[in-house]
PDB file of C-alpha atoms in Angstrom:
ATOM      1  CA  MET A   2     -50.936 -34.295  26.114  1.00 95.00           C
ATOM      2  CA  PRO A   3     -52.947 -34.762  29.318  1.00 97.00           C
ATOM      3  CA  TRP A   4     -56.356 -33.065  29.129  1.00 98.00           C
ATOM      4  CA  ASP A   5     -58.891 -32.587  31.913  1.00 97.00           C
ATOM      5  CA  GLU A   6     -62.650 -32.967  31.435  1.00 96.00           C
ATOM      6  CA  GLN A   7     -62.831 -29.406  30.076  1.00 96.00           C
ATOM      7  CA  GLU A   8     -60.072 -30.222  27.555  1.00 96.00           C
ATOM      8  CA  GLN A   9     -57.583 -27.989  29.307  1.00 96.00           C
ATOM      9  CA  LEU A  10     -53.969 -28.961  29.964  1.00 97.00           C
ATOM     10  CA  GLU A  11     -53.316 -30.967  33.127  1.00 98.00           C
ATOM     11  CA  GLU A  12     -50.093 -29.070  33.727  1.00 98.00           C
ATOM     12  CA  ASN A  13     -48.891 -31.082  36.719  1.00 98.00           C
ATOM     13  CA  ILE A  14     -49.267 -34.353  34.834  1.00 98.00           C
ATOM     14  CA  PHE A  15     -47.499 -32.916  31.794  1.00 97.00           C
ATOM     15  CA  ARG A  16     -44.565 -31.831  33.950  1.00 97.00           C
ATOM     16  CA  GLN A  17     -44.536 -35.237  35.635  1.00 97.00           C
ATOM     17  CA  GLU A  18     -44.512 -36.931  32.237  1.00 96.00           C
ATOM     18  CA  ILE A  19     -41.464 -34.975  31.053  1.00 96.00           C
ATOM     19  CA  ARG A  20     -39.570 -35.561  34.295  1.00 95.00           C
ATOM     20  CA  HIS A  21     -40.400 -39.259  34.173  1.00 94.00           C
ATOM     21  CA  PHE A  22     -38.946 -39.596  30.678  1.00 92.00           C
ATOM     22  CA  VAL A  23     -35.816 -37.714  31.725  1.00 93.00           C
ATOM     23  CA  SER A  24     -35.421 -40.071  34.693  1.00 91.00           C
ATOM     24  CA  LEU A  25     -35.581 -43.025  32.286  1.00 90.00           C
ATOM     25  CA  GLY A  26     -32.646 -41.608  30.343  1.00 89.00           C
ATOM     26  CA  PHE A  27     -34.451 -40.091  27.372  1.00 91.00           C
ATOM     27  CA  ARG A  28     -32.742 -36.860  26.309  1.00 90.00           C
ATOM     28  CA  ASP A  29     -34.354 -36.065  22.936  1.00 94.00           C
ATOM     29  CA  MET A  30     -37.972 -34.972  23.231  1.00 94.00           C
ATOM     30  CA  TYR A  31     -40.564 -33.263  21.111  1.00 96.00           C
ATOM     31  CA  ILE A  32     -44.168 -32.138  21.296  1.00 95.00           C
ATOM     32  CA  PHE A  33     -46.988 -31.760  18.776  1.00 94.00           C
ATOM     33  CA  GLY A  34     -46.637 -34.571  16.310  1.00 90.00           C
ATOM     34  CA  THR A  35     -49.823 -36.473  15.489  1.00 87.00           C
ATOM     35  CA  ALA A  36     -49.697 -38.425  18.756  1.00 87.00           C
ATOM     36  CA  GLY A  37     -49.174 -35.138  20.592  1.00 90.00           C
ATOM     37  CA  GLU A  38     -52.309 -33.715  18.943  1.00 92.00           C
ATOM     38  CA  GLY A  39     -50.443 -30.997  17.097  1.00 90.00           C
ATOM     39  CA  HIS A  40     -53.266 -31.039  14.556  1.00 94.00           C
ATOM     40  CA  ALA A  41     -55.924 -30.364  17.214  1.00 94.00           C
ATOM     41  CA  VAL A  42     -54.586 -27.692  19.582  1.00 96.00           C
ATOM     42  CA  ASP A  43     -55.648 -24.076  19.305  1.00 96.00           C
ATOM     43  CA  THR A  44     -53.171 -21.226  19.660  1.00 96.00           C
ATOM     44  CA  SER A  45     -53.955 -20.631  23.330  1.00 96.00           C
ATOM     45  CA  ARG A  46     -53.192 -24.236  24.259  1.00 97.00           C
ATOM     46  CA  PHE A  47     -50.161 -24.207  21.978  1.00 97.00           C
ATOM     47  CA  GLU A  48     -48.680 -21.180  23.764  1.00 98.00           C
ATOM     48  CA  THR A  49     -49.316 -22.631  27.222  1.00 97.00           C
ATOM     49  CA  ILE A  50     -47.811 -26.004  26.417  1.00 98.00           C
ATOM     50  CA  VAL A  51     -44.764 -24.538  24.687  1.00 98.00           C
ATOM     51  CA  LYS A  52     -44.058 -22.418  27.770  1.00 98.00           C
ATOM     52  CA  VAL A  53     -44.273 -25.387  30.141  1.00 98.00           C
ATOM     53  CA  PHE A  54     -42.226 -27.593  27.821  1.00 97.00           C
ATOM     54  CA  ARG A  55     -39.495 -24.969  27.682  1.00 98.00           C
ATOM     55  CA  GLU A  56     -39.367 -24.672  31.463  1.00 97.00           C
ATOM     56  CA  GLU A  57     -38.988 -28.431  31.848  1.00 96.00           C
ATOM     57  CA  THR A  58     -36.420 -29.009  29.085  1.00 96.00           C
ATOM     58  CA  ILE A  59     -34.137 -25.994  29.383  1.00 94.00           C
ATOM     59  CA  GLN A  60     -31.630 -27.984  31.450  1.00 85.00           C
ATOM     60  CA  ASP A  61     -28.322 -29.031  29.909  1.00 82.00           C
ATOM     61  CA  GLY A  62     -28.213 -32.322  28.077  1.00 89.00           C
ATOM     62  CA  ILE A  63     -31.753 -32.256  26.704  1.00 94.00           C
ATOM     63  CA  THR A  64     -32.535 -31.578  23.052  1.00 95.00           C
ATOM     64  CA  ALA A  65     -36.118 -30.353  22.807  1.00 97.00           C
ATOM     65  CA  MET A  66     -38.106 -29.922  19.612  1.00 98.00           C
ATOM     66  CA  VAL A  67     -41.481 -28.346  18.882  1.00 98.00           C
ATOM     67  CA  GLY A  68     -43.657 -29.662  16.076  1.00 97.00           C
ATOM     68  CA  VAL A  69     -46.088 -27.593  14.043  1.00 97.00           C
ATOM     69  CA  ILE A  70     -48.935 -28.933  11.914  1.00 96.00           C
ATOM     70  CA  GLY A  71     -50.746 -26.360   9.779  1.00 95.00           C
ATOM     71  CA  LEU A  72     -52.704 -25.925   6.571  1.00 95.00           C
ATOM     72  CA  SER A  73     -50.564 -23.143   5.087  1.00 96.00           C
ATOM     73  CA  THR A  74     -47.141 -21.565   5.278  1.00 97.00           C
ATOM     74  CA  ALA A  75     -48.627 -18.668   7.243  1.00 97.00           C
ATOM     75  CA  ASN A  76     -50.217 -21.025   9.796  1.00 96.00           C
ATOM     76  CA  VAL A  77     -46.950 -22.872  10.289  1.00 97.00           C
ATOM     77  CA  VAL A  78     -44.740 -19.784  10.530  1.00 98.00           C
ATOM     78  CA  GLU A  79     -47.120 -18.137  12.994  1.00 98.00           C
ATOM     79  CA  ARG A  80     -46.769 -20.993  15.466  1.00 98.00           C
ATOM     80  CA  LEU A  81     -43.072 -21.408  14.830  1.00 98.00           C
ATOM     81  CA  LYS A  82     -42.648 -17.776  15.873  1.00 98.00           C
ATOM     82  CA  ILE A  83     -44.296 -18.569  19.202  1.00 98.00           C
ATOM     83  CA  ALA A  84     -41.955 -21.491  19.857  1.00 98.00           C
ATOM     84  CA  TYR A  85     -38.950 -19.546  18.594  1.00 98.00           C
ATOM     85  CA  GLY A  86     -39.795 -16.697  20.957  1.00 98.00           C
ATOM     86  CA  ALA A  87     -39.874 -19.173  23.838  1.00 98.00           C
ATOM     87  CA  GLY A  88     -36.301 -20.184  23.033  1.00 97.00           C
ATOM     88  CA  PHE A  89     -36.634 -23.278  20.845  1.00 98.00           C
ATOM     89  CA  ARG A  90     -34.400 -23.768  17.805  1.00 98.00           C
ATOM     90  CA  TYR A  91     -35.319 -27.312  16.755  1.00 98.00           C
ATOM     91  CA  PHE A  92     -38.586 -27.768  14.893  1.00 98.00           C
ATOM     92  CA  GLN A  93     -40.620 -30.507  13.242  1.00 97.00           C
ATOM     93  CA  ILE A  94     -42.772 -29.581  10.254  1.00 98.00           C
ATOM     94  CA  SER A  95     -45.056 -31.434   7.863  1.00 96.00           C
ATOM     95  CA  LEU A  96     -46.505 -30.431   4.512  1.00 96.00           C
ATOM     96  CA  PRO A  97     -49.859 -28.600   4.422  1.00 94.00           C
ATOM     97  CA  SER A  98     -52.543 -31.166   3.597  1.00 89.00           C
ATOM     98  CA  TRP A  99     -55.724 -29.384   2.508  1.00 90.00           C
ATOM     99  CA  GLY A 100     -54.450 -29.369  -1.059  1.00 90.00           C
ATOM    100  CA  VAL A 101     -51.727 -31.735  -2.253  1.00 92.00           C
ATOM    101  CA  LEU A 102     -48.526 -29.790  -2.949  1.00 95.00           C
ATOM    102  CA  ASP A 103     -46.759 -30.251  -6.262  1.00 95.00           C
ATOM    103  CA  GLU A 104     -42.970 -30.178  -6.603  1.00 95.00           C
ATOM    104  CA  VAL A 105     -42.748 -26.393  -7.007  1.00 97.00           C
ATOM    105  CA  GLU A 106     -45.072 -25.755  -4.064  1.00 97.00           C
ATOM    106  CA  THR A 107     -43.198 -28.221  -1.894  1.00 97.00           C
ATOM    107  CA  MET A 108     -39.908 -26.442  -2.501  1.00 97.00           C
ATOM    108  CA  ARG A 109     -41.534 -23.083  -1.847  1.00 98.00           C
ATOM    109  CA  PHE A 110     -42.915 -24.356   1.463  1.00 98.00           C
ATOM    110  CA  PHE A 111     -39.487 -25.466   2.687  1.00 98.00           C
ATOM    111  CA  ARG A 112     -37.852 -22.306   1.383  1.00 98.00           C
ATOM    112  CA  ASP A 113     -40.359 -19.990   3.073  1.00 98.00           C
ATOM    113  CA  VAL A 114     -40.610 -21.880   6.363  1.00 98.00           C
ATOM    114  CA  CYS A 115     -36.992 -22.893   6.945  1.00 98.00           C
ATOM    115  CA  GLY A 116     -35.730 -19.629   5.469  1.00 98.00           C
ATOM    116  CA  ALA A 117     -37.739 -17.624   7.998  1.00 98.00           C
ATOM    117  CA  PHE A 118     -35.624 -19.103  10.814  1.00 98.00           C
ATOM    118  CA  PRO A 119     -32.085 -19.437   9.419  1.00 98.00           C
ATOM    119  CA  ASP A 120     -30.523 -20.086  12.832  1.00 98.00           C
ATOM    120  CA  SER A 121     -32.873 -23.009  13.515  1.00 98.00           C
ATOM    121  CA  LYS A 122     -32.835 -26.656  12.448  1.00 99.00           C
ATOM    122  CA  PHE A 123     -35.764 -28.500  10.926  1.00 99.00           C
ATOM    123  CA  LEU A 124     -36.959 -32.086  10.771  1.00 98.00           C
ATOM    124  CA  HIS A 125     -39.526 -33.011   8.131  1.00 98.00           C
ATOM    125  CA  TYR A 126     -42.316 -35.285   9.332  1.00 96.00           C
ATOM    126  CA  ASN A 127     -42.981 -37.374   6.214  1.00 95.00           C
ATOM    127  CA  LEU A 128     -46.367 -39.044   6.506  1.00 88.00           C
ATOM    128  CA  LEU A 129     -49.329 -39.953   4.357  1.00 82.00           C
ATOM    129  CA  ARG A 130     -51.687 -37.694   6.341  1.00 84.00           C
ATOM    130  CA  SER A 131     -50.013 -34.774   4.538  1.00 82.00           C
ATOM    131  CA  ARG A 132     -51.231 -36.416   1.296  1.00 82.00           C
ATOM    132  CA  ARG A 133     -47.765 -36.338  -0.250  1.00 90.00           C
ATOM    133  CA  LEU A 134     -44.864 -38.567   0.713  1.00 92.00           C
ATOM    134  CA  LEU A 135     -41.407 -37.347  -0.231  1.00 96.00           C
ATOM    135  CA  GLY A 136     -38.894 -39.815  -1.587  1.00 95.00           C
ATOM    136  CA  ALA A 137     -35.115 -39.792  -1.469  1.00 97.00           C
ATOM    137  CA  ALA A 138     -34.718 -38.047  -4.837  1.00 97.00           C
ATOM    138  CA  GLU A 139     -37.021 -35.216  -3.743  1.00 97.00           C
ATOM    139  CA  TYR A 140     -35.139 -34.812  -0.482  1.00 98.00           C
ATOM    140  CA  ARG A 141     -31.909 -34.572  -2.465  1.00 98.00           C
ATOM    141  CA  LYS A 142     -33.213 -31.527  -4.353  1.00 97.00           C
ATOM    142  CA  ILE A 143     -34.531 -29.878  -1.201  1.00 98.00           C
ATOM    143  CA  VAL A 144     -31.380 -30.436   0.846  1.00 97.00           C
ATOM    144  CA  ASP A 145     -29.226 -28.963  -1.908  1.00 97.00           C
ATOM    145  CA  GLU A 146     -31.118 -25.679  -1.485  1.00 97.00           C
ATOM    146  CA  ILE A 147     -32.279 -25.683   2.158  1.00 98.00           C
ATOM    147  CA  PRO A 148     -29.239 -25.976   4.458  1.00 97.00           C
ATOM    148  CA  ASN A 149     -31.156 -26.015   7.750  1.00 98.00           C
ATOM    149  CA  LEU A 150     -33.320 -29.001   6.872  1.00 98.00           C
ATOM    150  CA  VAL A 151     -31.281 -31.543   8.810  1.00 98.00           C
ATOM    151  CA  ALA A 152     -33.521 -34.524   9.532  1.00 98.00           C
ATOM    152  CA  THR A 153     -36.533 -36.575   8.482  1.00 98.00           C
ATOM    153  CA  LYS A 154     -39.068 -38.702  10.320  1.00 96.00           C
ATOM    154  CA  ASN A 155     -40.091 -41.673   8.193  1.00 94.00           C
ATOM    155  CA  THR A 156     -41.952 -44.227  10.290  1.00 90.00           C
ATOM    156  CA  GLY A 157     -44.038 -45.639   7.446  1.00 86.00           C
ATOM    157  CA  THR A 158     -41.342 -46.288   4.870  1.00 88.00           C
ATOM    158  CA  THR A 159     -40.444 -49.579   3.174  1.00 93.00           C
ATOM    159  CA  VAL A 160     -37.161 -51.479   3.079  1.00 96.00           C
ATOM    160  CA  ALA A 161     -36.410 -50.089  -0.388  1.00 96.00           C
ATOM    161  CA  GLY A 162     -37.415 -46.573   0.660  1.00 96.00           C
ATOM    162  CA  THR A 163     -35.246 -46.763   3.767  1.00 97.00           C
ATOM    163  CA  ILE A 164     -32.215 -47.844   1.757  1.00 98.00           C
ATOM    164  CA  GLU A 165     -32.739 -45.031  -0.749  1.00 97.00           C
ATOM    165  CA  LEU A 166     -32.984 -42.429   2.011  1.00 98.00           C
ATOM    166  CA  MET A 167     -29.782 -43.631   3.655  1.00 98.00           C
ATOM    167  CA  LYS A 168     -27.845 -43.742   0.372  1.00 98.00           C
ATOM    168  CA  THR A 169     -29.216 -40.650  -1.390  1.00 98.00           C
ATOM    169  CA  VAL A 170     -29.315 -38.132   1.477  1.00 98.00           C
ATOM    170  CA  PRO A 171     -26.913 -39.525   4.083  1.00 98.00           C
ATOM    171  CA  GLU A 172     -26.257 -36.071   5.524  1.00 97.00           C
ATOM    172  CA  LEU A 173     -29.805 -35.984   6.888  1.00 98.00           C
ATOM    173  CA  GLN A 174     -30.470 -37.663  10.213  1.00 98.00           C
ATOM    174  CA  HIS A 175     -33.276 -40.124   9.450  1.00 98.00           C
ATOM    175  CA  PHE A 176     -35.605 -41.203  12.244  1.00 97.00           C
ATOM    176  CA  PHE A 177     -37.221 -44.587  11.601  1.00 97.00           C
ATOM    177  CA  GLY A 178     -39.678 -46.686  13.564  1.00 95.00           C
ATOM    178  CA  GLU A 179     -38.854 -50.069  15.046  1.00 95.00           C
ATOM    179  CA  ALA A 180     -39.646 -51.835  11.761  1.00 95.00           C
ATOM    180  CA  MET A 181     -37.058 -50.003   9.627  1.00 96.00           C
ATOM    181  CA  PHE A 182     -34.414 -48.878  12.135  1.00 98.00           C
ATOM    182  CA  PRO A 183     -32.296 -52.044  11.718  1.00 98.00           C
ATOM    183  CA  THR A 184     -32.378 -51.706   7.925  1.00 98.00           C
ATOM    184  CA  GLY A 185     -31.242 -48.094   8.194  1.00 98.00           C
ATOM    185  CA  CYS A 186     -28.367 -49.127  10.449  1.00 98.00           C
ATOM    186  CA  LEU A 187     -27.004 -51.330   7.669  1.00 98.00           C
ATOM    187  CA  PHE A 188     -26.188 -48.197   5.674  1.00 97.00           C
ATOM    188  CA  GLY A 189     -24.950 -45.708   8.262  1.00 96.00           C
ATOM    189  CA  GLU A 190     -26.009 -43.681  11.260  1.00 97.00           C
ATOM    190  CA  CYS A 191     -29.737 -43.206  11.769  1.00 97.00           C
ATOM    191  CA  SER A 192     -32.101 -42.724  14.683  1.00 97.00           C
ATOM    192  CA  LEU A 193     -35.030 -44.487  16.310  1.00 97.00           C
ATOM    193  CA  LEU A 194     -38.403 -42.909  16.949  1.00 94.00           C
ATOM    194  CA  SER A 195     -40.078 -45.319  19.339  1.00 90.00           C
ATOM    195  CA  SER A 196     -43.739 -45.011  20.253  1.00 86.00           C
ATOM    196  CA  PHE A 197     -43.233 -47.776  22.790  1.00 93.00           C
ATOM    197  CA  GLY A 198     -40.119 -46.396  24.488  1.00 92.00           C
ATOM    198  CA  PRO A 199     -41.994 -45.031  27.527  1.00 89.00           C
ATOM    199  CA  MET A 200     -43.693 -48.397  28.117  1.00 93.00           C
ATOM    200  CA  LEU A 201     -40.642 -50.562  27.354  1.00 94.00           C
ATOM    201  CA  PRO A 202     -37.649 -48.343  28.229  1.00 93.00           C
ATOM    202  CA  ALA A 203     -35.079 -51.039  28.986  1.00 91.00           C
ATOM    203  CA  LYS A 204     -35.661 -53.090  25.852  1.00 94.00           C
ATOM    204  CA  THR A 205     -35.993 -49.974  23.685  1.00 95.00           C
ATOM    205  CA  LYS A 206     -32.618 -48.666  24.846  1.00 94.00           C
ATOM    206  CA  GLU A 207     -31.015 -52.076  24.320  1.00 95.00           C
ATOM    207  CA  PHE A 208     -32.453 -52.159  20.799  1.00 97.00           C
ATOM    208  CA  PHE A 209     -31.216 -48.647  19.999  1.00 97.00           C
ATOM    209  CA  GLU A 210     -27.743 -49.199  21.440  1.00 97.00           C
ATOM    210  CA  ALA A 211     -27.298 -52.376  19.395  1.00 98.00           C
ATOM    211  CA  GLY A 212     -27.930 -50.291  16.297  1.00 97.00           C
ATOM    212  CA  ARG A 213     -25.512 -47.577  17.368  1.00 96.00           C
ATOM    213  CA  ALA A 214     -22.816 -50.159  18.066  1.00 97.00           C
ATOM    214  CA  GLY A 215     -23.272 -51.866  14.709  1.00 96.00           C
ATOM    215  CA  GLN A 216     -24.210 -55.163  16.364  1.00 98.00           C
ATOM    216  CA  ILE A 217     -26.331 -56.134  13.395  1.00 97.00           C
ATOM    217  CA  GLU A 218     -27.136 -59.745  14.235  1.00 97.00           C
ATOM    218  CA  LYS A 219     -28.151 -58.795  17.770  1.00 98.00           C
ATOM    219  CA  LEU A 220     -30.139 -55.849  16.426  1.00 98.00           C
ATOM    220  CA  PHE A 221     -32.314 -57.956  14.117  1.00 98.00           C
ATOM    221  CA  LEU A 222     -32.859 -60.585  16.816  1.00 98.00           C
ATOM    222  CA  LEU A 223     -33.955 -57.864  19.219  1.00 97.00           C
ATOM    223  CA  GLN A 224     -36.246 -56.433  16.568  1.00 97.00           C
ATOM    224  CA  ALA A 225     -38.048 -59.744  16.127  1.00 97.00           C
ATOM    225  CA  GLU A 226     -38.461 -60.090  19.880  1.00 97.00           C
ATOM    226  CA  TYR A 227     -39.568 -56.470  20.269  1.00 96.00           C
ATOM    227  CA  LEU A 228     -42.155 -56.485  17.480  1.00 96.00           C
ATOM    228  CA  ALA A 229     -43.618 -59.772  18.707  1.00 97.00           C
ATOM    229  CA  ALA A 230     -44.009 -58.332  22.201  1.00 96.00           C
ATOM    230  CA  VAL A 231     -45.628 -55.147  20.927  1.00 96.00           C
ATOM    231  CA  ALA A 232     -48.067 -57.155  18.815  1.00 96.00           C
ATOM    232  CA  GLU A 233     -49.044 -59.236  21.826  1.00 97.00           C
ATOM    233  CA  ILE A 234     -49.521 -56.225  24.115  1.00 97.00           C
ATOM    234  CA  GLN A 235     -51.643 -54.559  21.437  1.00 96.00           C
ATOM    235  CA  ARG A 236     -53.816 -57.615  20.855  1.00 97.00           C
ATOM    236  CA  PRO A 237     -56.877 -56.069  22.608  1.00 97.00           C
ATOM    237  CA  ILE A 238     -56.840 -53.169  20.116  1.00 96.00           C
ATOM    238  CA  GLN A 239     -55.984 -55.135  16.990  1.00 93.00           C
ATOM    239  CA  GLY A 240     -57.937 -53.844  13.998  1.00 92.00           C
ATOM    240  CA  THR A 241     -58.912 -50.539  15.615  1.00 93.00           C
ATOM    241  CA  ASN A 242     -58.514 -47.221  13.841  1.00 92.00           C
ATOM    242  CA  ARG A 243     -57.920 -44.253  16.136  1.00 94.00           C
ATOM    243  CA  MET A 244     -55.766 -41.151  15.957  1.00 94.00           C
ATOM    244  CA  ASP A 245     -52.170 -41.837  17.000  1.00 92.00           C
ATOM    245  CA  GLY A 246     -52.595 -40.136  20.352  1.00 94.00           C
ATOM    246  CA  ALA A 247     -55.199 -42.677  21.471  1.00 96.00           C
ATOM    247  CA  TYR A 248     -52.552 -45.403  21.318  1.00 96.00           C
ATOM    248  CA  ASP A 249     -49.631 -43.389  22.663  1.00 95.00           C
ATOM    249  CA  LYS A 250     -51.579 -42.189  25.701  1.00 97.00           C
ATOM    250  CA  MET A 251     -52.088 -45.800  26.711  1.00 97.00           C
ATOM    251  CA  TRP A 252     -48.378 -46.546  26.402  1.00 96.00           C
ATOM    252  CA  VAL A 253     -47.545 -43.477  28.510  1.00 96.00           C
ATOM    253  CA  ARG A 254     -50.096 -44.547  31.150  1.00 96.00           C
ATOM    254  CA  LEU A 255     -48.567 -48.018  31.203  1.00 95.00           C
ATOM    255  CA  SER A 256     -45.176 -46.414  31.865  1.00 93.00           C
ATOM    256  CA  GLY A 257     -46.446 -45.146  35.229  1.00 94.00           C
ATOM    257  CA  VAL A 258     -47.574 -41.616  34.348  1.00 96.00           C
ATOM    258  CA  PRO A 259     -51.253 -40.926  35.273  1.00 97.00           C
ATOM    259  CA  MET A 260     -52.065 -39.872  31.716  1.00 97.00           C
ATOM    260  CA  PRO A 261     -55.766 -39.269  30.974  1.00 97.00           C
ATOM    261  CA  LEU A 262     -56.812 -41.180  27.869  1.00 97.00           C
ATOM    262  CA  ARG A 263     -59.095 -38.526  26.387  1.00 97.00           C
ATOM    263  CA  LEU A 264     -58.293 -36.738  23.134  1.00 97.00           C
ATOM    264  CA  LEU A 265     -59.394 -33.281  22.086  1.00 97.00           C
ATOM    265  CA  SER A 266     -62.755 -33.181  20.312  1.00 97.00           C
ATOM    266  CA  PRO A 267     -63.856 -34.734  18.010  1.00 97.00           C
ATOM    267  CA  TYR A 268     -61.487 -37.692  18.328  1.00 96.00           C
ATOM    268  CA  GLU A 269     -62.224 -40.874  20.288  1.00 96.00           C
ATOM    269  CA  SER A 270     -59.849 -42.520  22.744  1.00 96.00           C
ATOM    270  CA  PHE A 271     -59.791 -46.031  24.204  1.00 97.00           C
ATOM    271  CA  SER A 272     -61.650 -47.067  27.341  1.00 97.00           C
ATOM    272  CA  GLU A 273     -60.131 -47.878  30.717  1.00 97.00           C
ATOM    273  CA  ASN A 274     -61.260 -51.464  30.186  1.00 97.00           C
ATOM    274  CA  VAL A 275     -59.181 -51.769  27.019  1.00 97.00           C
ATOM    275  CA  LEU A 276     -56.204 -50.252  28.824  1.00 98.00           C
ATOM    276  CA  ASP A 277     -56.557 -52.839  31.604  1.00 98.00           C
ATOM    277  CA  GLN A 278     -56.491 -55.652  29.049  1.00 98.00           C
ATOM    278  CA  CYS A 279     -53.228 -54.339  27.601  1.00 97.00           C
ATOM    279  CA  ARG A 280     -51.799 -53.829  31.082  1.00 96.00           C
ATOM    280  CA  LYS A 281     -52.553 -57.425  32.034  1.00 97.00           C
ATOM    281  CA  ILE A 282     -50.524 -58.721  29.091  1.00 97.00           C
ATOM    282  CA  LEU A 283     -47.667 -56.316  29.819  1.00 96.00           C
ATOM    283  CA  THR A 284     -47.380 -57.197  33.516  1.00 94.00           C
ATOM    284  CA  GLU A 285     -47.801 -60.934  33.068  1.00 94.00           C
ATOM    285  CA  ARG A 286     -45.446 -61.362  30.120  1.00 93.00           C
ATOM    286  CA  TYR A 287     -43.057 -58.411  29.948  1.00 93.00           C
ATOM    287  CA  SER A 288     -42.688 -56.880  33.395  1.00 88.00           C
ATOM    288  CA  ASP A 289     -38.882 -57.055  33.184  1.00 87.00           C
ATOM    289  CA  TRP A 290     -38.983 -54.866  30.062  1.00 87.00           C
ATOM    290  CA  THR A 291     -40.621 -51.985  31.919  1.00 83.00           C
ATOM    291  CA  GLN A 292     -37.662 -51.161  34.149  1.00 72.00           C
TER     292      GLN A 292
END
């Protein structure tokens, strides 16, 4: 999200960002994961951003999703109601993290949240920040009871974990990062969640389409090339530890959107100098990937 110096939404830049991604051919969009600072926004900002996002994505051919990060079922449902009232029916949720949920509590969370919106579809954002990672066997139990849980986002999984997800709960649409997407494609249809898509749209689409087409050899060759490029572009920030949004805002800026780098308090972003170092590598080595 683009914030001004008073930490208010830069609405024009946000609209420009969405339109830019649409022009690049991206048709599946979401707001308020970790990179989108879903953990940091207050309700007032949440309502404003949801309204703008709806206005920009209501056109045919775009699937738009709203994420909610909260510390309780009540927190999550409250914000889901706001997004639902704006017209959204696709939602991303993660487990409350203040206290680690046990198996019974996890099932109750999905039952109470997904059950409150039976005409909506849910993706579970499975990440260690929630302090409990769900495995394939746990998803199997949940899916058998919760029919409108339809997808997962697993960008930190292993090869073995990816295989288990694809084999145990194949009816879920699994979104993997660049590292595990090719492995998932060996076992059926899955999806790619790419943090670097805005910065490297041409190569990202080529990578994704190779997976969709089952061109496995090409897919793994592209993966090696892609990950090597990303590592090189990120060399100036190697070893840093920031919130996800600090990284993603740089990649959006490098895509051509005038994205401010600042994060909502108390989190630190990267400096313009660091951004310029990454830009230099991108333009000198991978300019043809940015088209």
